[in-house]
mmCIF file of C-alpha atoms and ligand atoms in Angstrom:
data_model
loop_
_atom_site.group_PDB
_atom_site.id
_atom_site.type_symbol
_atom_site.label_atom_id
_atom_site.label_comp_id
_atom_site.label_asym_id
_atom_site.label_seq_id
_atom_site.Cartn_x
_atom_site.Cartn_y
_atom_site.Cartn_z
ATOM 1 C CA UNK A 1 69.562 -12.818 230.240
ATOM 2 C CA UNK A 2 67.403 -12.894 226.804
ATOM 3 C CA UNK A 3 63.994 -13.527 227.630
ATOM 4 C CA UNK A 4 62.745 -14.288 223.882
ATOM 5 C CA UNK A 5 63.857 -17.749 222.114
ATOM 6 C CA UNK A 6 66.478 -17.318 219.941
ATOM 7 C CA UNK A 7 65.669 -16.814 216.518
ATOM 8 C CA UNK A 8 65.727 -20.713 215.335
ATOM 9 C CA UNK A 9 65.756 -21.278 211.362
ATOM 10 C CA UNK A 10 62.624 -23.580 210.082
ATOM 11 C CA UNK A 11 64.608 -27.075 210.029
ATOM 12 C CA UNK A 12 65.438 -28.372 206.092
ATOM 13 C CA UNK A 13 64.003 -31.385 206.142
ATOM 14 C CA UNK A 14 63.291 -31.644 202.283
ATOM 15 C CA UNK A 15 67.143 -30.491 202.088
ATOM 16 C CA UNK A 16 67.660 -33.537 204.691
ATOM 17 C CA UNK A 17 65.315 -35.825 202.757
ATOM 18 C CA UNK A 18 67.310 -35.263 199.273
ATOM 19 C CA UNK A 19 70.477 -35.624 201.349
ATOM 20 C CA UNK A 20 68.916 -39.016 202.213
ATOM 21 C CA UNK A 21 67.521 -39.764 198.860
ATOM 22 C CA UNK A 22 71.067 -39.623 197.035
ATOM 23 C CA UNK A 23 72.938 -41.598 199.081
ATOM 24 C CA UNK A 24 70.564 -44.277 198.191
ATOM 25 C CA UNK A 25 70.719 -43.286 194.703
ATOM 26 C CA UNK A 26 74.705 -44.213 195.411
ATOM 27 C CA UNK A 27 74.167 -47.428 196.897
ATOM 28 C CA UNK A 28 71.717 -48.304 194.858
ATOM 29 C CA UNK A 29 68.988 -48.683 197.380
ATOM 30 C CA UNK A 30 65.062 -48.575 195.960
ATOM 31 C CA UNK A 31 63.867 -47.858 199.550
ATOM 32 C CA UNK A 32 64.203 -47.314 202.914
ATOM 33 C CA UNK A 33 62.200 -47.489 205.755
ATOM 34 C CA UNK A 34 62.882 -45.431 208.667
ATOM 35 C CA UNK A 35 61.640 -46.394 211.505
ATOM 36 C CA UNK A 36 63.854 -44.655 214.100
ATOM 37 C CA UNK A 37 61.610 -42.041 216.003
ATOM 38 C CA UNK A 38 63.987 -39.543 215.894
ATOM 39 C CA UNK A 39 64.918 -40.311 212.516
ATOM 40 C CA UNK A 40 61.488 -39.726 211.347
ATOM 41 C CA UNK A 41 61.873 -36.724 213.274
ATOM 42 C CA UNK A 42 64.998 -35.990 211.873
ATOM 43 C CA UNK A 43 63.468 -36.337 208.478
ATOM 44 C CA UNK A 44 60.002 -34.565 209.033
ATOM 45 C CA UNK A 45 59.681 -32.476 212.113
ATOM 46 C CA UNK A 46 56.870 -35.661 212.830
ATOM 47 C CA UNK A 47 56.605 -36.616 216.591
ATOM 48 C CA UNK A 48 55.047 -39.919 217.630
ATOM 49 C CA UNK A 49 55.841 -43.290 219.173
ATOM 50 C CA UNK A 50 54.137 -44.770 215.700
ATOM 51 C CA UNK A 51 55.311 -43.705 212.662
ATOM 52 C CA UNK A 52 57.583 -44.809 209.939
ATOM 53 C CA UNK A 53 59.025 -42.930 207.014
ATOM 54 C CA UNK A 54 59.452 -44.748 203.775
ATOM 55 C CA UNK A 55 61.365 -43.174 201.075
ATOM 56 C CA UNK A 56 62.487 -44.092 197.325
ATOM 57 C CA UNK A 57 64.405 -41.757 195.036
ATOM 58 C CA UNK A 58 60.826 -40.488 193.822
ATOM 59 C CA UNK A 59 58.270 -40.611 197.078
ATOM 60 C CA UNK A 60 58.354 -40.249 200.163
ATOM 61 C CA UNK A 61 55.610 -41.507 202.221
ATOM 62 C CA UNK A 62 54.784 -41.092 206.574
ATOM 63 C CA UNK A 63 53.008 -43.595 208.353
ATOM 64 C CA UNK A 64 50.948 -43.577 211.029
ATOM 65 C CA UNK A 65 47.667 -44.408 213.371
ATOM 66 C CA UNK A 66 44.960 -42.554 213.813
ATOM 67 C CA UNK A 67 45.784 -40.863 216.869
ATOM 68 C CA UNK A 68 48.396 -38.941 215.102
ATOM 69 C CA UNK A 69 45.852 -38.172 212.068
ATOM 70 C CA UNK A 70 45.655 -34.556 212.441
ATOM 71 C CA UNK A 71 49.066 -33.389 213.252
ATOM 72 C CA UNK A 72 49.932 -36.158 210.111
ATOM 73 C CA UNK A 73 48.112 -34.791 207.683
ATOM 74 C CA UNK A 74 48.706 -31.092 208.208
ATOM 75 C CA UNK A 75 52.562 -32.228 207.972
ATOM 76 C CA UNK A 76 51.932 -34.309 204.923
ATOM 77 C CA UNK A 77 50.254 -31.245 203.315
ATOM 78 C CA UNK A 78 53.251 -29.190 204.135
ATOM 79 C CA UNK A 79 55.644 -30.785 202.786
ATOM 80 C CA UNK A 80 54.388 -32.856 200.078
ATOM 81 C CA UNK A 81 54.623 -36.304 201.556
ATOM 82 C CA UNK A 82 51.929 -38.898 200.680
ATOM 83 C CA UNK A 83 50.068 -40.268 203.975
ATOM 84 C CA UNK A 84 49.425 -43.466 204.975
ATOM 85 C CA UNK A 85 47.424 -43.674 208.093
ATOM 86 C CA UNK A 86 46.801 -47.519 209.085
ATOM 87 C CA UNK A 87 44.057 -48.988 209.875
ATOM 88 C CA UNK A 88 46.030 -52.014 211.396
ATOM 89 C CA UNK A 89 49.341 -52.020 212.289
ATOM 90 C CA UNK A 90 51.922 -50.047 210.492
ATOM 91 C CA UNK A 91 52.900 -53.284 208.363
ATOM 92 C CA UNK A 92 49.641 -53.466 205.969
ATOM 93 C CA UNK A 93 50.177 -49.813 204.735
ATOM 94 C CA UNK A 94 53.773 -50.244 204.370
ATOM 95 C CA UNK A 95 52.743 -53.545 202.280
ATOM 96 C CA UNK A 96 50.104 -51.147 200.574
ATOM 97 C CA UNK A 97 52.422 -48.522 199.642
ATOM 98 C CA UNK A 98 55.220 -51.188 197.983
ATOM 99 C CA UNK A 99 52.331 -52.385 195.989
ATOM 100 C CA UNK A 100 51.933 -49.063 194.405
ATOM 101 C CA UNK A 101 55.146 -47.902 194.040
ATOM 102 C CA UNK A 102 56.806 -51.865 192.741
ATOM 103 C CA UNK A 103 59.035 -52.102 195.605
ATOM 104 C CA UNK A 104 61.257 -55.602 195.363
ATOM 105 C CA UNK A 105 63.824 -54.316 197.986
ATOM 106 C CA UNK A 106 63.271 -52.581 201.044
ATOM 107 C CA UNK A 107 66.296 -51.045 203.309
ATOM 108 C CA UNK A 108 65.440 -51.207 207.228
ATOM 109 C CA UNK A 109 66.853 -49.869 210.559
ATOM 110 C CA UNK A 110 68.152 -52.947 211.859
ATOM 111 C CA UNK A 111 70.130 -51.012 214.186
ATOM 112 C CA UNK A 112 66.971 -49.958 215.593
ATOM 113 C CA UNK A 113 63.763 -52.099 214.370
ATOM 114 C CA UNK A 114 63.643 -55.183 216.801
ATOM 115 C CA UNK A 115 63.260 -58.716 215.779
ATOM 116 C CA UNK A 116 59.652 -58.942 216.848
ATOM 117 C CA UNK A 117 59.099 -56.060 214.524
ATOM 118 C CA UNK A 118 61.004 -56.732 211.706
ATOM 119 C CA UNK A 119 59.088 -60.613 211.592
ATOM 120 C CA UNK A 120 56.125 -58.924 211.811
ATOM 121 C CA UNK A 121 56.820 -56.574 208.991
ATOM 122 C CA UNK A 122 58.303 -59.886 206.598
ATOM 123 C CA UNK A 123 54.544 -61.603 206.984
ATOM 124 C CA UNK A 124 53.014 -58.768 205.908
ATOM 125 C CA UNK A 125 55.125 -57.417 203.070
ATOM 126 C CA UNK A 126 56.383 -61.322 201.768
ATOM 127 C CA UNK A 127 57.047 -60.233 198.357
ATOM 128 C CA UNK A 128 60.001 -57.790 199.075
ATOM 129 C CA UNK A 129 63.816 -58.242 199.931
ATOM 130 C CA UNK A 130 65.000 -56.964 203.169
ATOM 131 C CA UNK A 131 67.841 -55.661 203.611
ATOM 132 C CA UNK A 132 70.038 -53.310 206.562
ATOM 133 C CA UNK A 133 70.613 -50.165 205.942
ATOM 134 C CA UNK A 134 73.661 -48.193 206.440
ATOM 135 C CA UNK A 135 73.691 -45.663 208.723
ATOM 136 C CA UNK A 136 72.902 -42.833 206.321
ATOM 137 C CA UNK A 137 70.509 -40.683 208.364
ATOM 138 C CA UNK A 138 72.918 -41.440 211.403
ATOM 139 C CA UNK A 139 75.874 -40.013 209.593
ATOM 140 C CA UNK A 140 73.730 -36.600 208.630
ATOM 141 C CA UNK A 141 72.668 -36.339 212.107
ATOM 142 C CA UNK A 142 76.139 -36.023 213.474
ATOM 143 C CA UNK A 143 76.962 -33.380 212.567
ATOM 144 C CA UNK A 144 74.589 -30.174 213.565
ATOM 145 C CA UNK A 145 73.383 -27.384 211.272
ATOM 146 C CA UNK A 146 73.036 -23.787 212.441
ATOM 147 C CA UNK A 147 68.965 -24.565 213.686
ATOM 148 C CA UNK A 148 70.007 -27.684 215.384
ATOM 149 C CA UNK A 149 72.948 -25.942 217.157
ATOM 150 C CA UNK A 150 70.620 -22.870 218.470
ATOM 151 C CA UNK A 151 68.371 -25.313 219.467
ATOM 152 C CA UNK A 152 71.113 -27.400 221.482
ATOM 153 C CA UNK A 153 72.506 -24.116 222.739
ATOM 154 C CA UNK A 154 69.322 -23.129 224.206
ATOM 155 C CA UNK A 155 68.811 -26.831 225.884
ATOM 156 C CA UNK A 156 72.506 -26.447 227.656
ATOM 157 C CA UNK A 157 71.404 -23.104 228.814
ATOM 158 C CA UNK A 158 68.255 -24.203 230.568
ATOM 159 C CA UNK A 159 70.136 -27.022 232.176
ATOM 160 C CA UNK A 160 72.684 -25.338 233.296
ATOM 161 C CA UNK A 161 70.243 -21.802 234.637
ATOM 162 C CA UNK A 162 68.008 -24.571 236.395
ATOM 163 C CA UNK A 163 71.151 -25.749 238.138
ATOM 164 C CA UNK A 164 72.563 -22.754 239.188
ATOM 165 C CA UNK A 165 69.471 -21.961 241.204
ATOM 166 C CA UNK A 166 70.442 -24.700 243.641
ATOM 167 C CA UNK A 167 72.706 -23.033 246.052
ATOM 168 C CA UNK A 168 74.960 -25.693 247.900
ATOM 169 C CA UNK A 169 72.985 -25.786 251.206
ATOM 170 C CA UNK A 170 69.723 -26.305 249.523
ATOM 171 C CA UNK A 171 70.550 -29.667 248.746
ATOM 172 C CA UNK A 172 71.249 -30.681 252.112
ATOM 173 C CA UNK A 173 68.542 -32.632 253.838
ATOM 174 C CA UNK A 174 66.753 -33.738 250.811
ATOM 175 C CA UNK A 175 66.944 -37.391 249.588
ATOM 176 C CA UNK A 176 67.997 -37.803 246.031
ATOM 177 C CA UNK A 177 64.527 -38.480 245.018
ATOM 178 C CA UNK A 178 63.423 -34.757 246.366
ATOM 179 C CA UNK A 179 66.758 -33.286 244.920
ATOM 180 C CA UNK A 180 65.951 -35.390 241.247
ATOM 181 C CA UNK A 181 62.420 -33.499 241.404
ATOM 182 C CA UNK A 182 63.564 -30.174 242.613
ATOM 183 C CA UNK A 183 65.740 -29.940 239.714
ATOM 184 C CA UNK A 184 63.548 -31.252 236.992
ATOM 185 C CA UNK A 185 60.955 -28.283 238.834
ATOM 186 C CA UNK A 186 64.305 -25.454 238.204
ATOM 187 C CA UNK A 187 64.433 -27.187 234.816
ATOM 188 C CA UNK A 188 61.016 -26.317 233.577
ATOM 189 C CA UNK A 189 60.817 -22.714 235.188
ATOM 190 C CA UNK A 190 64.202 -21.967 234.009
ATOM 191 C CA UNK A 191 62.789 -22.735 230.590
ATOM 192 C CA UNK A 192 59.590 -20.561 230.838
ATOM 193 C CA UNK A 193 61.825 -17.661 231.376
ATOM 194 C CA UNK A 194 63.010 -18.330 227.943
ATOM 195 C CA UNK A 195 59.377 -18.843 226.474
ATOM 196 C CA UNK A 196 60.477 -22.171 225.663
ATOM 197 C CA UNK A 197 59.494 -25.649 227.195
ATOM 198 C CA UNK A 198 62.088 -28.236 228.623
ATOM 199 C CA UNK A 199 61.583 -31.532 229.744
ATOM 200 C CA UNK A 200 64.314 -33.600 231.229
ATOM 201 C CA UNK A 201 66.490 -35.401 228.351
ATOM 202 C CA UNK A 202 66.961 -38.568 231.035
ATOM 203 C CA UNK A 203 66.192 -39.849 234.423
ATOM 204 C CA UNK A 204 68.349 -37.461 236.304
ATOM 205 C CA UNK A 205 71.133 -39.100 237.769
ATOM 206 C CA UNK A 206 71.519 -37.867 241.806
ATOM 207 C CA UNK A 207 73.958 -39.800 244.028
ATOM 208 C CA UNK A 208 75.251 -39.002 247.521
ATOM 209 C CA UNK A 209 78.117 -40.209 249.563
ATOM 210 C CA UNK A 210 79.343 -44.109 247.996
ATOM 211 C CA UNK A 211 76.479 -43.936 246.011
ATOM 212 C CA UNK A 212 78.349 -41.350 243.861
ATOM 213 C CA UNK A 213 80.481 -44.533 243.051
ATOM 214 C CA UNK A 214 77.864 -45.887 241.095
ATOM 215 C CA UNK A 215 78.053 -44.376 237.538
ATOM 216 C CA UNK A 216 74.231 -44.887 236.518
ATOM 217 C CA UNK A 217 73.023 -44.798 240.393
ATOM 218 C CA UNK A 218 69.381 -44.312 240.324
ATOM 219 C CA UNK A 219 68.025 -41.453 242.983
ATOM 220 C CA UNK A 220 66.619 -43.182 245.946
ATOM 221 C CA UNK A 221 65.898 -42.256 249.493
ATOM 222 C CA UNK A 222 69.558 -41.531 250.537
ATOM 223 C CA UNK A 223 69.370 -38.022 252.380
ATOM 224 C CA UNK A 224 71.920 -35.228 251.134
ATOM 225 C CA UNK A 225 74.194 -34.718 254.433
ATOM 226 C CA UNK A 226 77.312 -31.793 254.121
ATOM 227 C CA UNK A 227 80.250 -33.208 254.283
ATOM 228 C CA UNK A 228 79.231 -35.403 251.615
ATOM 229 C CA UNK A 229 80.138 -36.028 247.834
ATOM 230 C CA UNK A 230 77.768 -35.201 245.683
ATOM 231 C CA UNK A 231 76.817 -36.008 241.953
ATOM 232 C CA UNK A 232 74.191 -34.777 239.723
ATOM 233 C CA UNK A 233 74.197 -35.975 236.107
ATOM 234 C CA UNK A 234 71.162 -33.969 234.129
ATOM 235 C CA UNK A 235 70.045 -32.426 231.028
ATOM 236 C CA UNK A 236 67.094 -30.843 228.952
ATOM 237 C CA UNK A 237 65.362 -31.401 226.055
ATOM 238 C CA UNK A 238 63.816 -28.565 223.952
ATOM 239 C CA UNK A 239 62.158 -29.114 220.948
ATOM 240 C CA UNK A 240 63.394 -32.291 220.699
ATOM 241 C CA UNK A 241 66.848 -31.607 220.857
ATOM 242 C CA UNK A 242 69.162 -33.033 223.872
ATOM 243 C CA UNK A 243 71.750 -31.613 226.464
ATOM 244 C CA UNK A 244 73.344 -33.621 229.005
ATOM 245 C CA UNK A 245 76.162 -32.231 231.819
ATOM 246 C CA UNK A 246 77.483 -33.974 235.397
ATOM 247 C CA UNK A 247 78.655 -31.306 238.605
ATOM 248 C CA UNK A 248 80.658 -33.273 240.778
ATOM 249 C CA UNK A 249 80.181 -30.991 244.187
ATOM 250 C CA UNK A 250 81.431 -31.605 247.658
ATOM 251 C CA UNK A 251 78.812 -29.993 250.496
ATOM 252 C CA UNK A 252 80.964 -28.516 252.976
ATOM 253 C CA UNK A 253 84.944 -28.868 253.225
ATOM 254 C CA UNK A 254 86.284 -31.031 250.640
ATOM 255 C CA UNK A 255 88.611 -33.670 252.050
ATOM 256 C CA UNK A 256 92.306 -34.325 250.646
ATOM 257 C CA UNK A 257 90.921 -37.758 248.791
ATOM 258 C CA UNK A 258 88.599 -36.226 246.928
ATOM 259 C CA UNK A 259 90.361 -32.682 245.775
ATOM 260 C CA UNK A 260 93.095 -35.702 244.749
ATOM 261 C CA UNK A 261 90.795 -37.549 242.624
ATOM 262 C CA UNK A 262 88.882 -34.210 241.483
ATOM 263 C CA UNK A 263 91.662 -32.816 239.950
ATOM 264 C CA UNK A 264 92.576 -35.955 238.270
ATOM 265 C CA UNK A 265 89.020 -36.191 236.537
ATOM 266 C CA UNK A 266 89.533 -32.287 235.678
ATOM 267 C CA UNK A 267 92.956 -32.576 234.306
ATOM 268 C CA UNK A 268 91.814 -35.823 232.202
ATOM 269 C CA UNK A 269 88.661 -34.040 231.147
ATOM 270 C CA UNK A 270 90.569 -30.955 229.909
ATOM 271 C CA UNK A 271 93.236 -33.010 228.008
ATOM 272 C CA UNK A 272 90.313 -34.886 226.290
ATOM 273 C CA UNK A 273 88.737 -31.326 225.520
ATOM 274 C CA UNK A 274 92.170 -30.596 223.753
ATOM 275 C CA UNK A 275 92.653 -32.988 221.583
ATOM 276 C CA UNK A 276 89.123 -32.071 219.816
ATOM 277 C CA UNK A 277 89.449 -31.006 216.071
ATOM 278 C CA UNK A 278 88.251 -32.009 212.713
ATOM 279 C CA UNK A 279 90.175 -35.251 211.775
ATOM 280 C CA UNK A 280 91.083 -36.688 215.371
ATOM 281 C CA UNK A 281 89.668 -39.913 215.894
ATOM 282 C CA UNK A 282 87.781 -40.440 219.123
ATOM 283 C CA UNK A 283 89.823 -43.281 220.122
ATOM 284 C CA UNK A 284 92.546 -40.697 220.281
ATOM 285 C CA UNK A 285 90.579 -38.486 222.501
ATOM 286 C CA UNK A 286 89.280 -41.363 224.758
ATOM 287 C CA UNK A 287 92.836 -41.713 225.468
ATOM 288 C CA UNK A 288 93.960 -38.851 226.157
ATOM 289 C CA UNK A 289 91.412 -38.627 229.206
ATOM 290 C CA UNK A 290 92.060 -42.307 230.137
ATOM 291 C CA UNK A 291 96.107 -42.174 229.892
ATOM 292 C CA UNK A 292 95.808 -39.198 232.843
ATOM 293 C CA UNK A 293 93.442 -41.608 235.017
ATOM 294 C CA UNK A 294 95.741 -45.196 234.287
ATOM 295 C CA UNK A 295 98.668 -42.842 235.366
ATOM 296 C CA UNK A 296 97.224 -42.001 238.752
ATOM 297 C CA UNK A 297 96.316 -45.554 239.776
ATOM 298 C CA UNK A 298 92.543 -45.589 238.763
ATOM 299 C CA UNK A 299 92.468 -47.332 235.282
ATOM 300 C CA UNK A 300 90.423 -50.145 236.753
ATOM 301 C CA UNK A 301 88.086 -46.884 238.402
ATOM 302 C CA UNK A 302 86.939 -45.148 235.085
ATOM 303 C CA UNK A 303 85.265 -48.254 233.400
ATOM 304 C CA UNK A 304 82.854 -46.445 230.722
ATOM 305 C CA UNK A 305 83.600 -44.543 227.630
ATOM 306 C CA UNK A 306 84.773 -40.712 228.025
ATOM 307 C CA UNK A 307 82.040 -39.622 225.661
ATOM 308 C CA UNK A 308 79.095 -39.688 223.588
ATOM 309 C CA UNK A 309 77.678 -37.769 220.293
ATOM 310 C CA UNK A 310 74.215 -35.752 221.010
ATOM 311 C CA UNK A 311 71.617 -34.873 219.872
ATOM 312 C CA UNK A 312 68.161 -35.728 218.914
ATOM 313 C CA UNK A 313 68.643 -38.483 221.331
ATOM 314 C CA UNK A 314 70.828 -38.609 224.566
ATOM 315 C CA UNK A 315 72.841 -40.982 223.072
ATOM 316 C CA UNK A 316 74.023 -40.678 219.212
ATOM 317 C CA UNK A 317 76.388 -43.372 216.956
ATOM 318 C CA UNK A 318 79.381 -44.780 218.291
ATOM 319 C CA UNK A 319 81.242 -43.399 221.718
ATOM 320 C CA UNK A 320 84.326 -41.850 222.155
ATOM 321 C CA UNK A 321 85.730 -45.097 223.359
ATOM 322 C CA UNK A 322 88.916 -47.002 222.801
ATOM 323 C CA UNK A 323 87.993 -49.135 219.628
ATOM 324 C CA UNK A 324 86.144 -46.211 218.307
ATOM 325 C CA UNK A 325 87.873 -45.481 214.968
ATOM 326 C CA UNK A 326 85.594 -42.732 213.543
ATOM 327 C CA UNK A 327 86.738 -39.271 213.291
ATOM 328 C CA UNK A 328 85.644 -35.848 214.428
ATOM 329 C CA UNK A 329 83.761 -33.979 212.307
ATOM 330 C CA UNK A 330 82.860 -30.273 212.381
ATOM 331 C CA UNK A 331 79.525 -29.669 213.579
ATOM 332 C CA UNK A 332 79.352 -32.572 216.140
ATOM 333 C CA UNK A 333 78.602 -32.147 219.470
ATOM 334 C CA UNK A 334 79.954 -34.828 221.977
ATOM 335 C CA UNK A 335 80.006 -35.040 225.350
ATOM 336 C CA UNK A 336 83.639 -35.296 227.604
ATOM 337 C CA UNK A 337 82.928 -37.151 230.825
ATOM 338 C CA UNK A 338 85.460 -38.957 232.295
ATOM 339 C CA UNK A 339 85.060 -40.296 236.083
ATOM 340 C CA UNK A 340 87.076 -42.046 238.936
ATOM 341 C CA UNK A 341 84.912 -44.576 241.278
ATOM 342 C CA UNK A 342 85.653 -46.190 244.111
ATOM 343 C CA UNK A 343 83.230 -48.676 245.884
ATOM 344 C CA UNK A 344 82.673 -47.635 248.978
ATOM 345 C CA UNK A 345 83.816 -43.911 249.336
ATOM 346 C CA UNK A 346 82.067 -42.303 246.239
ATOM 347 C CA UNK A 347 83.075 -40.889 242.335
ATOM 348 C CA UNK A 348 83.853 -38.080 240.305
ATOM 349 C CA UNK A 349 82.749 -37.123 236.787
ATOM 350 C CA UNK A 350 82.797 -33.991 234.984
ATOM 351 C CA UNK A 351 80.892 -33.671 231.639
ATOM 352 C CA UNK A 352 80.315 -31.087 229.671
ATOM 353 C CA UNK A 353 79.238 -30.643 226.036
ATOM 354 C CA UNK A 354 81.794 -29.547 223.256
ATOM 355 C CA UNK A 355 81.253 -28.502 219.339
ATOM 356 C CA UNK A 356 83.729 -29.710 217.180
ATOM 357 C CA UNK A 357 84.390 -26.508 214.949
ATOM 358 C CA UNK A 358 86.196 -25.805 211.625
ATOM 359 C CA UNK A 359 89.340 -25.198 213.163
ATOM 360 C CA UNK A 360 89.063 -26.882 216.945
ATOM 361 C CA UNK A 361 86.388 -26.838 219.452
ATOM 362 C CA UNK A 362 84.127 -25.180 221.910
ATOM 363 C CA UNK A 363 83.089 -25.810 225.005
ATOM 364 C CA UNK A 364 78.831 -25.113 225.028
ATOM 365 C CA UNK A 365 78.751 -25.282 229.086
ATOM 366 C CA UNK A 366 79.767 -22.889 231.161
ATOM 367 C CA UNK A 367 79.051 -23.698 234.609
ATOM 368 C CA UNK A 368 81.799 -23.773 236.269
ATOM 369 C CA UNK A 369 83.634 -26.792 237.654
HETATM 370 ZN ZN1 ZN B 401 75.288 -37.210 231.598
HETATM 371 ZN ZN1 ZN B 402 76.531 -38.216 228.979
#
């Protein structure tokens, strides 16, 4: 095992930014305002809970509060954005810089900005037209340059090292709570070994025995027992950058029900896996997992989408669900995590993370299942 993180590439974000900047040149857009955290992010390399990005075809401008001053302004410096740090609320200073820059229309995130927000924002900038943007930054996010994917790499390796460490009995006689903690514990020392930090991308999902029927259970005070299903649903986040993977394990013997409705989840996952390529539309691959699970009986059991797109966040864009349109791209990463539950005895799901490459896919975990 490498003990040094990976050599990681300085993210482009001024390549990003004049990605950005000419798609609103195309659709004629004067500005934007980002206000997406992890499109500002995205964008800047910026961190924070407060901050917005505002961008025209000539400036680009961060904003934030005070708190943030410091880390703002050597960032600003860097990379030749103006800085606006309010005084109060985020709204005056985007009001301030429209002034100065004769903004009439403004683009907003109104898949992200709330309503409170967003009437907040129209009484203090009046004199400009809002509009929604499309989902340009979205669209550049999906799909992964080589930085992003050694970052992404590295975040499915800690998960799945942290994991490992568990042996099978070691879970027995915990509650989910303890077994939650233990592994966020592996997660963090599994990343030190790498020099790296980790965090955990989500509220880890552990669930025992029927509770392993309930998709998003939360871990409670249910003790581990062998003999027992059990399902752990967790992932890391380095550098900002998600993973996110589900181990389906039975403690002890497994019983015929569930190696039946294991390797109905496995075959459906791997059939999914297959049909991933450049061009396929992710309806197409939610059905190819959900066909093998409506065959067996359990259509009514697998009642959530077989994927989603990651990254910077958990959850990225549309799902690979059955309306879902879209189309694979190279460069995304998406989960494949199909599941069988039934109330009462327990579930199954198996997800790991693929790449969509230039001529097919590969599969980033490799623990085994
Ligand atoms: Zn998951
Ligand atoms: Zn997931």
């Amino acid at each position: 095992m490498a003990r040094s993180e990976p050599n990681v590439p300085a993210p482009p974000y001024a390549a990003r930014r004049r990605r950005l900047v000419a798609a609103l040149r195309t659709a004629r857009v004067p500005a934007l305002l980002v206000s997406n955290p992890a499109n500002v992010t995205y964008l800047t390399g910026f961190e924070s809970s407060n901050a917005f990005l505002l961008c025209t075809p000539t400036a680009a401008a961060l904003i934030t509060d005070f708190r943030y001053e410091t880390a703002a302004r050597t960032l600003a410096a860097d990379q030749q954005l103006e800085l606006l740090i309010a005084k109060d609320g985020l709204g005056r200073a985007v009001a301030t810089f429209c002034r100065q820059h004769h903004i009439r229309t403004l683009a907003f995130e109104d898949d992200h900005l709330t309503v409170a927000r967003y009437e907040t924002l129209r009484r203090h900038v009046p004199n400009v037209r809002w509009r929604p943007a499309r989902p340009w930054i979205m669209a550049a996010r999906l799909v992964k340059d080589e930085g992003e994917l050694a970052t992404m790499r590295l975040a499915v390796r800690i998960a799945e090292q942290a994991f490992a460490t568990i042996r099978d009995h070691e879970w027995i006689g915990l509650t989910e709570r303890e077994a939650a903690d233990l592994l966020e514990e592996r997660l963090r020392a599994a990343a030190r070994k790498w020099g790296a930090h980790a965090e955990p991308a989500f509220p880890f999902i552990v669930a025992t025995g029927p509770n392993a029927a309930i998709p998003h259970h939360r871990p409670g005070a249910t003790l581990i027992r062998e003999g027992q299903i059990l399902l752990v649903d967790w992932g890391a986040r380095v550098t900002g950058y998600c993973s996110d993977m589900t181990r389906t394990l039975f403690l002890g013997t497994p019983d015929a029900q569930f190696k039946k409705v294991y390797s109905i989840v496995l075959k459906a996952q791997l059939a999914a896996i297959r049909t991933l390529k450049p061009g396929v539309t992710l309806k197409h691959v939610d059905a190819a997992a959900r066909s093998i699970i409506a065959a067996a009986g359990h259509a009514a059991h697998f009642g959530h989408a077989t994927g989603h797109r990651i990254g910077l966040e958990v959850h990225e864009g549309l799902k690979l669900a059955k309306n879902n349109p879209e189309r694979a791209r190279a460069g995304m990463i998406t989960t494949i995590e199909p599941g069988i539950y039934l109330p009462g005895w327990g579930g199954v799901r198996i997800e790991d993370m693929v790449l969509v490459t230039p001529r097919g896919h590969e599969v980033l975990t490799a623990l085994p299942k």
